[in-house]
Each structure stands twice: as C-alpha cells, then as structure tokens.
Amino acid sequence: MITWLGLDVLYIRLLTTQLQPYMEYNFRAIEKKWQEQWVNSHAYRVKNDSTKPKCYVLDMFPYPSGAGLHVGHPLGYISTDIYARYKRLKGYNVLHTMGYDAFGLPAEQYALETGQHPAVTTAHNIKTFREQLDNIGFCYDWSREINTSDPAYYKWTQWIFLQLFDSWYNRRTEKAEAISELVKIFEKEGNSQHPCPGDRQIQFTAAQWKGYTEAEQRDILMQYRLAFLAYAEVNWCAALGTVLANDEVINGVSERGGYPVVKKKMRQWFLRITEYANRLLEGLETVEFSDAMKEMQRNWIGKSQGAEIKFNIKNSDEQIEVYTTRPDTIFGVDFMVIAPEHELVKKITTPEQQAAIDAYLEYVQSRSERERMSEVKQITGCFTGAYAINPLDGREVPVWIAEYVLAGYGTGAIMAVPCGDQRDFNFARHFNLPITNIIGDAFTGEEANPTKDAILQNSNFLDGIDMRKGADMVISKLEEMGIGRRQINYKMRDAGFSRQRYWGEPFPIIYKDGIPYAVEEKDLPVELPHIENYKPGPEGEGPLANITDWVNIAPGVKRETNTMPGYAGSSWYFLRYMDPHNTQTFADRQISDYWNQVDVYVGGTEHAVGHLLYSRMWTKVLYDLGHIGFHEPFRKLINQGMIQGSSRFVYRVRGTNEFVSYGLKDQYETDALHVDVNIVDGVVLDVEKFKAWRNEYADATFILENDQYICGQEVEKMSKRLFNTVNPNDLVSRYGADTFRMYEMFLGPVEQSKPWDTKGIEGVHRFLKKLWRLFADEQKGLVVTSDNPTPEELKVLHTAINKIDNATNSFSFNTAVSAFMICVNDLTTLHCHKRNILESVLILLTPYAPHIAEELWQLIGFNESILNAPYPVYKEEYTKESDFTYPIAINGKTKTEMSLPLDMDEAGLQAAVLANEQVQKYLDGKPLRKVIIVKGRMINLVV
RNA sequence: GCGGAUGUGGUGAAAUUGGUAGACACGCCAGACUUAGGAUCUGGUGCCGCGAGGCAUGGGGGUUCGAGUCCCUUCAUCCGCACCA
C-alpha cells in the first residue's frame, strides 16, 4: 500500500518536472547553469575605457593558505561583489578583481617540513581557493587575476624597489626625487641645504664631495636613498640557524624547539617611510577611512612636538642627547635613562659599575622587544656610575640604563621627570631615587601628574610660569645656548624590508666589492632560483646564500641573498589589476589615469598600520616620480569585522574513552576536547559521526542527557587547529550560493565582528523559496501576469527600492536583506504576481542573489542578461502618505496614538489631540504646561 | 601601561538629525494541512504582573518636554601594540 502510494507520488513528480522543468527552485541546477553561462559569455570582462563613469571596487587579496577559504573570508568578498554589481546596474564601468598574495612564510615552513616546493603548494592552494571562490558566484574579472609570486608580476615589484633605491626625499620640495639630481646638488653645493636623513653628522662641501672615492660617495648616497641598507637587530636563534619573527619568539626562546634567541645585528634593507610621515598624516584628511582607522594610523605615525637637549657628562667629553615633549619640566629632571643598546653605555660606565652593567646587558639581551613592551610592572635598570649635568642649572643627576627606553625611538635617551611621568616615578620609587616636585600641590607624592596646566615651582627662571609657556621659554633659551632645538618627532620607524627567507621576491641588487648596485632594468626580473634545500644559509642568511652559482656572478660580484617581506607585493597590487598583462611597464599611465584610485577597498583591521601604510607610501613615491597621477591609493576603506569561530567541546572522563554530556560533566573529572563543529548540530553531537571522525573515538561511549550528547561552546579565533572552521562549500551545496551570500550579509553589519553561526541560514533560504513562488507554482507553473499594479503594490515596491538602494549604497547590507524579506512578505500577502512589480524586484535582487535573479529574469521572457538591466528608480509619489499615526506622549511617555493628516498645522494638531477622549482621560484635568509638536513625528504633552 | 572597538530579548540584530525601543530573521509555543516531514501555512513570543499597570538598550549620574543615541563616570569583553618619553 505504502509502496503504491510512494510510487504514485514519485510518478507524478517526474511527470511535472518533465513538463515544467524549471517550476521548482532547483538552486543547484540554476547556479551551475548560470555560472557556466557567465563564463562563456565573458559577462565579467571589463574594458579599460568606456563612456560610462568608472568605479574600482577592491578586496584585500588573500594569502592562499593550505587551510583553504573559510566562512570568514567571503564576508568582505560578498560585500564588494554586491557593491560592484550594484554599481554596474547603476551604469558604471566597474573594475572588480581578485588575486593572490602568494609569497609568505607558511609555504616555506611547509617546504622545510615536507620538502614540497613552495611554488607547488602555492599553486595547489590557489586552485583550491579559486574553486571555492567560483562556487559563490563572484563577478571578478578573472582575466586580470594576479599572483605576487609570478615572475611576470614580481618583475615590477623589483622595478618599483629600484625606483625607491634610486630616489631620495627632498625635504624642501617635500617629494621623492631621483638620486641623480641629488648628486648634481652635491657637486654644486655639498649637502648644506639637504642634511642627511640617515646620519646628521655627515656634512660636506662640493669640493669634499668631488674628492670622495666612489665607495665613499655611494656610502653617503645610501644614507639618503628611500630604500637603503642599515644595521639592525634581529632575533637570532643559533640552534635553528635562522632569524625569527617576533611571533616565533616566546619568553626569549624559539616557539619551535624552545631554543634560546638572542639579538644579532645584521645589515638589512629598509624603506625610509619616516620621510613620508607627515604626508601620510596629511593624506588621511583626503580619504574616507573610519575615524577609528585614521586614529590608529595617526597613533602609529605618532607625531609629537618637543625639543632635543644635550646634557654634558661629568668628567667626560661625551654628551647625552635626549628628546622630550616636555622641555618645561627640565628642572624636575632627577635622573637620565638611556637605552641599554645606546652607544654611550660603553663610554660612560665607570669601572665600579662595569660588572653590574655587563650583567644587566646580558639580561636585556635575552629579552624580546615584545616582552620589554608589555611587562610594565617589572621595573629593571642599572646605574652606569656616570652623572649628567643639567645645562640650565648645573645640577648633577645619575645616568641609568633601563629596558623601558628603546634605542629606536627619539635619541634613545630620556630625561626622567618622576613628578610628571608615571614610569619615571615608578622607576624612582623602585630604586629609591629622590623626587623633585616642580608642580607644587599638583603632585601628591603618591603618583606622577602629567598635567600641562600647573604653575612651575622649584624651577629657577621658570618659577611662577605656566607650563605651556615655560616649554617655549626653555626651547628659546637652549637654542640661544646652542645646546638644544625645537624638534618634531615621529614614533614610526623606518620599515625593515629584508627577510632571511627563500619564498619572497629576490632583491634586484648586486654587490661589487661590497658596494650595492641596482640590477639593470633589462635584466629584470631577477628570478627566484629553484632550490631543493630550504635550510638557512650561513650566519642567518637566507637559503639563497647556499646557491653559490647563483650568488657569485663574477669574481667580486655577488647577489643580494635576502628576499623582500610579505608586504612588498601587496604594496602596489591594486595598480597591476588595471593593466595586468603589460610587459613594458607596471601599469600604463593612461590606464592608471582612467581607473585612478580604488573607490572602495574592503578588508580587515589587522592591516590598519602595516599594509595600508606601506601601500600608501608606495603610491606617494610613484606619484612623486610621475608614474601615476594620484597620491592616495584608496579613496574609501571599509573594515570588515572578523568572523570568529564558535568552538564545540566534548568532555572525556579522565583516563577513559567515555564522554559525558555538557550538563552532567561536573559530576566527573573530565578533559574538554575540541570537536569538529561540522559534526555538531547546534550543540547536539552526532554521535555516529563523532565515532567515525577519528580512530581513537571509534569505541567511544557516551553519557547522555535526554538521549542527546550536548556539547560545550566557546567563541575563539576561527582556525583549523580548533576544529571550528566552516567551509563555504558545504553551505553552498546545501543551500546554494544565493542563500549563502544573503545569509552572510544578513548576519549583521559588515564592520562588526561576530562568531559564525549557521542557525539562521534557513530563514534566508525560505525567503528565496518564497520569492520563487511569487513567480512560479510547482503545479501551475509560471504565474506571472501582466496586470496593472495597484497603488498598494506600488507602495510596497517603491518602499523597497528606496530602502535597498540606500542600504546597498551605504554598505548596510543586513538591512537591505531584511527589506527584501519585508517586500516579498508583503507581495505574498497581496498575492501580487505582476511582472511590472516583479521585474524591478529581480533587478534589485541581482547584486545579492544573481543566480536566481538571472533565472527568473529569463523565465519571464528576457533574452538579455539581467546583469546589465537598469536599476529601478524610486518615485516618492507611490509611497507618500496623507495621514500619520502620531504617538501621543504625556510627560515624554507614549500613552496612545492618533492618526491625523500630515498636512495639518500645529494648532490643528493640538486641538485635535486635546479633543481626544483618551488624552483627556490621561490628562485627568491637570493643567497643561507645554505642548511639543514635531510635525510628522510625535506629540508630547507636558503637565 | 597605551591605542582602537563592542555591550540592546533565549539568539543574530533593527532604530537619518535626540522623537512609538526590539523591524527582519533564528529559536521556542500553539494550531492547520499531511501516510509522513528537516516541506508549507496561520497565530503567539522583551521582562514582571491575573489585571490596571510597571520595568527594560552593561552599571551609576547628568543635560532635555523627550536619551539606545549627547555629556561625565564606572564595569565587562574583544582586537592591536613598538613601555614612544
């Protein structure tokens, strides 16, 4: 009987699907069909010229990691995809592209462990990423795909590096200029007009310049170049024979293996980004970044105004130069602190203190910079035995070294004013140093007071003077005495640009007798040689140093063996998309003039100070040198929030293979173990899948509650290691790309971070099915009519147009999705199947759910793709109301409401409200004190 | 320690300029249809209260006729960092 019926139903189903093959929402078939169609018709090819206005919409391109794409990646990609499609419908020529930031440490690390060449794993990972991206139906112009590890791409990364190498920053014209121009200046007038940014001590006349050897001249030029060589400390791990990133060092030992890590000075490349500090700061005024983002960049650049002051050392010819933002506090200086790395340490330490200083230096050597920054409560330091002399009153104060003063900032030395600076105060307390109070009652003796508004005391000629005024007086006095000067300082440091690694861009630099020269342009790219062994070279050099045939070009001629850091390729990739196949230049000037700035750039905040500052700097350099016509790369920036993982836990009873459900776990001694979120439905574990998940769990037993195993949960970073990653492919195959796209948007504002939760996806899927039913009925087939729409239907449509247009334009995609739902719900209630209404709905929907929109568009008879349809225009006349339901409040609390004409004036409204019985009841005869009427908003009666 | 962000129902969230807090969803409850349903549809759902009503946007204070929104203060959570003088 049951079989009979079942077969019967099946038969009818088959019959109907054969007769009306498209009448149910078969998203799998629809999405596959249109994705193929779009590829075949080159639907997303973009031309570099058009009569339409241009719009450049860009994602931060991904590093193709082995873990593949997780649901966090597409959040930003879907946003830009919607925006790009929206702008296209609005009549723009839209550049929307994707590529891969393919150089990086993980691939090299993997190669070290497995012997697999990074090029091979990278290519494999890119393939995976591409498949995952294609699944979601993005409108990228894939003919413009780029890969930073492709020689055809990094040829131009190297070329731009050479532009930096061949340039200097002219502080007079405030822009980068060719080194050859600088040489002409030196030949004419020496460097008196252009003090050396790398070393202020360097001063010479034209005659002296001409007398220098080539080596000497090039040494000097190196101090001016925007890409330059200098010595800097790196984290050196002797046991691993390699240099480590800060991340890889934990508590002074290597993360891998736990070997000791010390600092080692190495000659490395730097970018002189500090010369651009002020322009990077000013440029922020011209771009649309969030205030938070601008604030972070400003803080990173860290412009401060202050003074440099020289202190003599007692019984010595040496001087300590300090930078301070508070010259007004100079009479409150109770001691000096210099960085342990400071070159003066050797010179001024007294014999009695030598042993203590040596011991302290050894201690500092073991401390990572990160530790020195974050461990504030631990106060350490050591007295050098030397005394500095306050230049204004001759007071002698002890000179200490301490790790809280860093060599890289300012002059690497500070004058300590314990009554005004908390760190100095703590230091003085800890070492029992006397504290001079120069701010009277403002200083309690219990903590420092960094005020700028006190009246100075105990301050010699500044007594009774306001601090702000005092600062100026001190600077003038010091300048007069020739021992100090006003100085603007930036906390940003020059950017380290060398990595002792294999998987990065080789430098286009050769050394002749130790002097660096640029590789000729015609010899670019300097290709990364293929190697079999990824082990580091001698003395911490990169693996390239091992390839002697490659390194040694001729006797006395060697290649640079460092490679460029991860951010090299990403600092200019947005330019390459414009003209990706050009072999003559990185991007044709006419084409980059056409596309100009990226109009909207979307990516995570983690790049706030790295990538975004570097790419802004590179853009400015290329602009200065005349290669492009704009000096800020990104006109508008949207920061997508981080999708966090929502981890699930099972609780194993200690020493057994038995797992106890969350609610009962406290009755046992258990260990919490991460379990793959993909085998958990909500918090309910699929026990069978769990057993199959890993061999060790095959025989697992369970203590259930209500016949279910309930998992614990916690929000953590989404990571393969925590088994909380969700692959978009799984969701796409279950619900379709359109549902997935809309669900990611429906989750909340793009900018907001939130844990991933698949729960609500059903609601979005239901919405699309409901939309489908406005067009087609499984039994009756297509139900769209040509009837004229009613005012009510037009109102629903135009309310939706208005809301969705505005929401899309302002990246408020979550509210747009809800507007779609409201629209479809309303049309369903109205039984509206009219093409006049539905056509517009489909166009509105195209950016969000392009596959279903295109399918229905074709179903209702269009031959042309919906991708180029004209965006509906909102007409206010359809949504206008004549009445408004006023909330009536008494003393600010809403008590009732009244529907009144919108054009009624205030007097009329007041009369109508007071005449209302309900209102009279609430007023209860109390005298009216005030009536507040906001037309079209609310009415408030104050009694 | 510094910098940035975020706190609204059981959950994700919504709320132009200060003007009806909780739209839209998820979940849950009840019901309809159905052999069945992880399908579809209808109704309900912030909290307390039988009710009138009261209370609600992390806590406390303030400005205002009116505050999720503005100001002060405080707590919690997340992210970043180079103790930046």
PDB file of N, CA and C in Angstrom, chain A residues 440-468:
ATOM      1  N   GLY A 440      54.190  71.794  42.704  1.00  0.00           N
ATOM      2  CA  GLY A 440      53.510  72.153  43.946  1.00  0.00           C
ATOM      3  C   GLY A 440      52.427  71.178  44.343  1.00  0.00           C
ATOM      4  N   ASP A 441      51.252  71.708  44.635  1.00  0.00           N
ATOM      5  CA  ASP A 441      50.158  70.873  45.128  1.00  0.00           C
ATOM      6  C   ASP A 441      49.661  69.865  44.109  1.00  0.00           C
ATOM      7  N   ALA A 442      49.977  70.117  42.826  1.00  0.00           N
ATOM      8  CA  ALA A 442      49.511  69.196  41.786  1.00  0.00           C
ATOM      9  C   ALA A 442      50.167  67.823  41.934  1.00  0.00           C
ATOM     10  N   PHE A 443      51.251  67.777  42.673  1.00  0.00           N
ATOM     11  CA  PHE A 443      51.941  66.498  42.877  1.00  0.00           C
ATOM     12  C   PHE A 443      51.672  66.008  44.297  1.00  0.00           C
ATOM     13  N   THR A 444      51.091  64.815  44.376  1.00  0.00           N
ATOM     14  CA  THR A 444      50.683  64.305  45.682  1.00  0.00           C
ATOM     15  C   THR A 444      51.794  63.534  46.372  1.00  0.00           C
ATOM     16  N   GLY A 445      52.796  63.123  45.620  1.00  0.00           N
ATOM     17  CA  GLY A 445      53.824  62.269  46.200  1.00  0.00           C
ATOM     18  C   GLY A 445      53.473  60.793  46.081  1.00  0.00           C
ATOM     19  N   GLU A 446      52.211  60.520  45.683  1.00  0.00           N
ATOM     20  CA  GLU A 446      51.775  59.120  45.554  1.00  0.00           C
ATOM     21  C   GLU A 446      51.820  58.626  44.123  1.00  0.00           C
ATOM     22  N   GLU A 447      51.633  59.561  43.189  1.00  0.00           N
ATOM     23  CA  GLU A 447      51.725  59.193  41.779  1.00  0.00           C
ATOM     24  C   GLU A 447      52.118  60.434  40.981  1.00  0.00           C
ATOM     25  N   ALA A 448      52.609  60.191  39.763  1.00  0.00           N
ATOM     26  CA  ALA A 448      53.023  61.309  38.918  1.00  0.00           C
ATOM     27  C   ALA A 448      51.793  62.037  38.404  1.00  0.00           C
ATOM     28  N   ASN A 449      51.964  63.305  38.072  1.00  0.00           N
ATOM     29  CA  ASN A 449      50.871  64.064  37.477  1.00  0.00           C
ATOM     30  C   ASN A 449      51.374  64.689  36.169  1.00  0.00           C
ATOM     31  N   PRO A 450      50.877  64.157  35.039  1.00  0.00           N
ATOM     32  CA  PRO A 450      51.408  64.622  33.747  1.00  0.00           C
ATOM     33  C   PRO A 450      50.748  65.905  33.250  1.00  0.00           C
ATOM     34  N   THR A 451      50.194  66.680  34.131  1.00  0.00           N
ATOM     35  CA  THR A 451      49.474  67.898  33.724  1.00  0.00           C
ATOM     36  C   THR A 451      50.350  68.866  32.933  1.00  0.00           C
ATOM     37  N   LYS A 452      49.681  69.649  32.097  1.00  0.00           N
ATOM     38  CA  LYS A 452      50.393  70.715  31.389  1.00  0.00           C
ATOM     39  C   LYS A 452      49.909  72.071  31.891  1.00  0.00           C
ATOM     40  N   ASP A 453      49.032  72.046  32.873  1.00  0.00           N
ATOM     41  CA  ASP A 453      48.377  73.282  33.288  1.00  0.00           C
ATOM     42  C   ASP A 453      48.840  73.821  34.630  1.00  0.00           C
ATOM     43  N   ALA A 454      49.851  73.187  35.211  1.00  0.00           N
ATOM     44  CA  ALA A 454      50.284  73.660  36.528  1.00  0.00           C
ATOM     45  C   ALA A 454      51.182  74.897  36.396  1.00  0.00           C
ATOM     46  N   ILE A 455      51.366  75.559  37.525  1.00  0.00           N
ATOM     47  CA  ILE A 455      52.325  76.672  37.584  1.00  0.00           C
ATOM     48  C   ILE A 455      53.634  76.104  38.130  1.00  0.00           C
ATOM     49  N   LEU A 456      54.733  76.397  37.436  1.00  0.00           N
ATOM     50  CA  LEU A 456      56.017  75.792  37.786  1.00  0.00           C
ATOM     51  C   LEU A 456      56.596  76.365  39.078  1.00  0.00           C
ATOM     52  N   GLN A 457      57.190  75.462  39.851  1.00  0.00           N
ATOM     53  CA  GLN A 457      57.896  75.850  41.079  1.00  0.00           C
ATOM     54  C   GLN A 457      59.238  75.129  41.095  1.00  0.00           C
ATOM     55  N   ASN A 458      60.114  75.534  42.016  1.00  0.00           N
ATOM     56  CA  ASN A 458      61.447  74.908  42.079  1.00  0.00           C
ATOM     57  C   ASN A 458      62.086  74.875  40.704  1.00  0.00           C
ATOM     58  N   SER A 459      61.805  75.886  39.910  1.00  0.00           N
ATOM     59  CA  SER A 459      62.209  75.807  38.513  1.00  0.00           C
ATOM     60  C   SER A 459      63.002  77.024  38.053  1.00  0.00           C
ATOM     61  N   ASN A 460      63.859  77.513  38.952  1.00  0.00           N
ATOM     62  CA  ASN A 460      64.798  78.526  38.512  1.00  0.00           C
ATOM     63  C   ASN A 460      64.069  79.693  37.851  1.00  0.00           C
ATOM     64  N   PHE A 461      64.454  80.024  36.615  1.00  0.00           N
ATOM     65  CA  PHE A 461      63.857  81.207  35.986  1.00  0.00           C
ATOM     66  C   PHE A 461      62.407  80.989  35.542  1.00  0.00           C
ATOM     67  N   LEU A 462      61.919  79.736  35.706  1.00  0.00           N
ATOM     68  CA  LEU A 462      60.541  79.468  35.303  1.00  0.00           C
ATOM     69  C   LEU A 462      59.571  79.544  36.476  1.00  0.00           C
ATOM     70  N   ASP A 463      60.059  79.810  37.655  1.00  0.00           N
ATOM     71  CA  ASP A 463      59.162  79.830  38.820  1.00  0.00           C
ATOM     72  C   ASP A 463      57.978  80.749  38.580  1.00  0.00           C
ATOM     73  N   GLY A 464      56.772  80.228  38.848  1.00  0.00           N
ATOM     74  CA  GLY A 464      55.572  81.036  38.700  1.00  0.00           C
ATOM     75  C   GLY A 464      55.038  81.106  37.280  1.00  0.00           C
ATOM     76  N   ILE A 465      55.712  80.412  36.373  1.00  0.00           N
ATOM     77  CA  ILE A 465      55.301  80.450  34.965  1.00  0.00           C
ATOM     78  C   ILE A 465      54.400  79.246  34.663  1.00  0.00           C
ATOM     79  N   ASP A 466      53.433  79.472  33.798  1.00  0.00           N
ATOM     80  CA  ASP A 466      52.560  78.416  33.319  1.00  0.00           C
ATOM     81  C   ASP A 466      53.366  77.428  32.459  1.00  0.00           C
ATOM     82  N   MET A 467      53.087  76.135  32.602  1.00  0.00           N
ATOM     83  CA  MET A 467      53.919  75.123  31.949  1.00  0.00           C
ATOM     84  C   MET A 467      53.982  75.275  30.432  1.00  0.00           C
ATOM     85  N   ARG A 468      52.815  75.560  29.816  1.00  0.00           N
ATOM     86  CA  ARG A 468      52.778  75.666  28.352  1.00  0.00           C
ATOM     87  C   ARG A 468      53.705  76.772  27.861  1.00  0.00           C
TER      88      ARG A 468
END
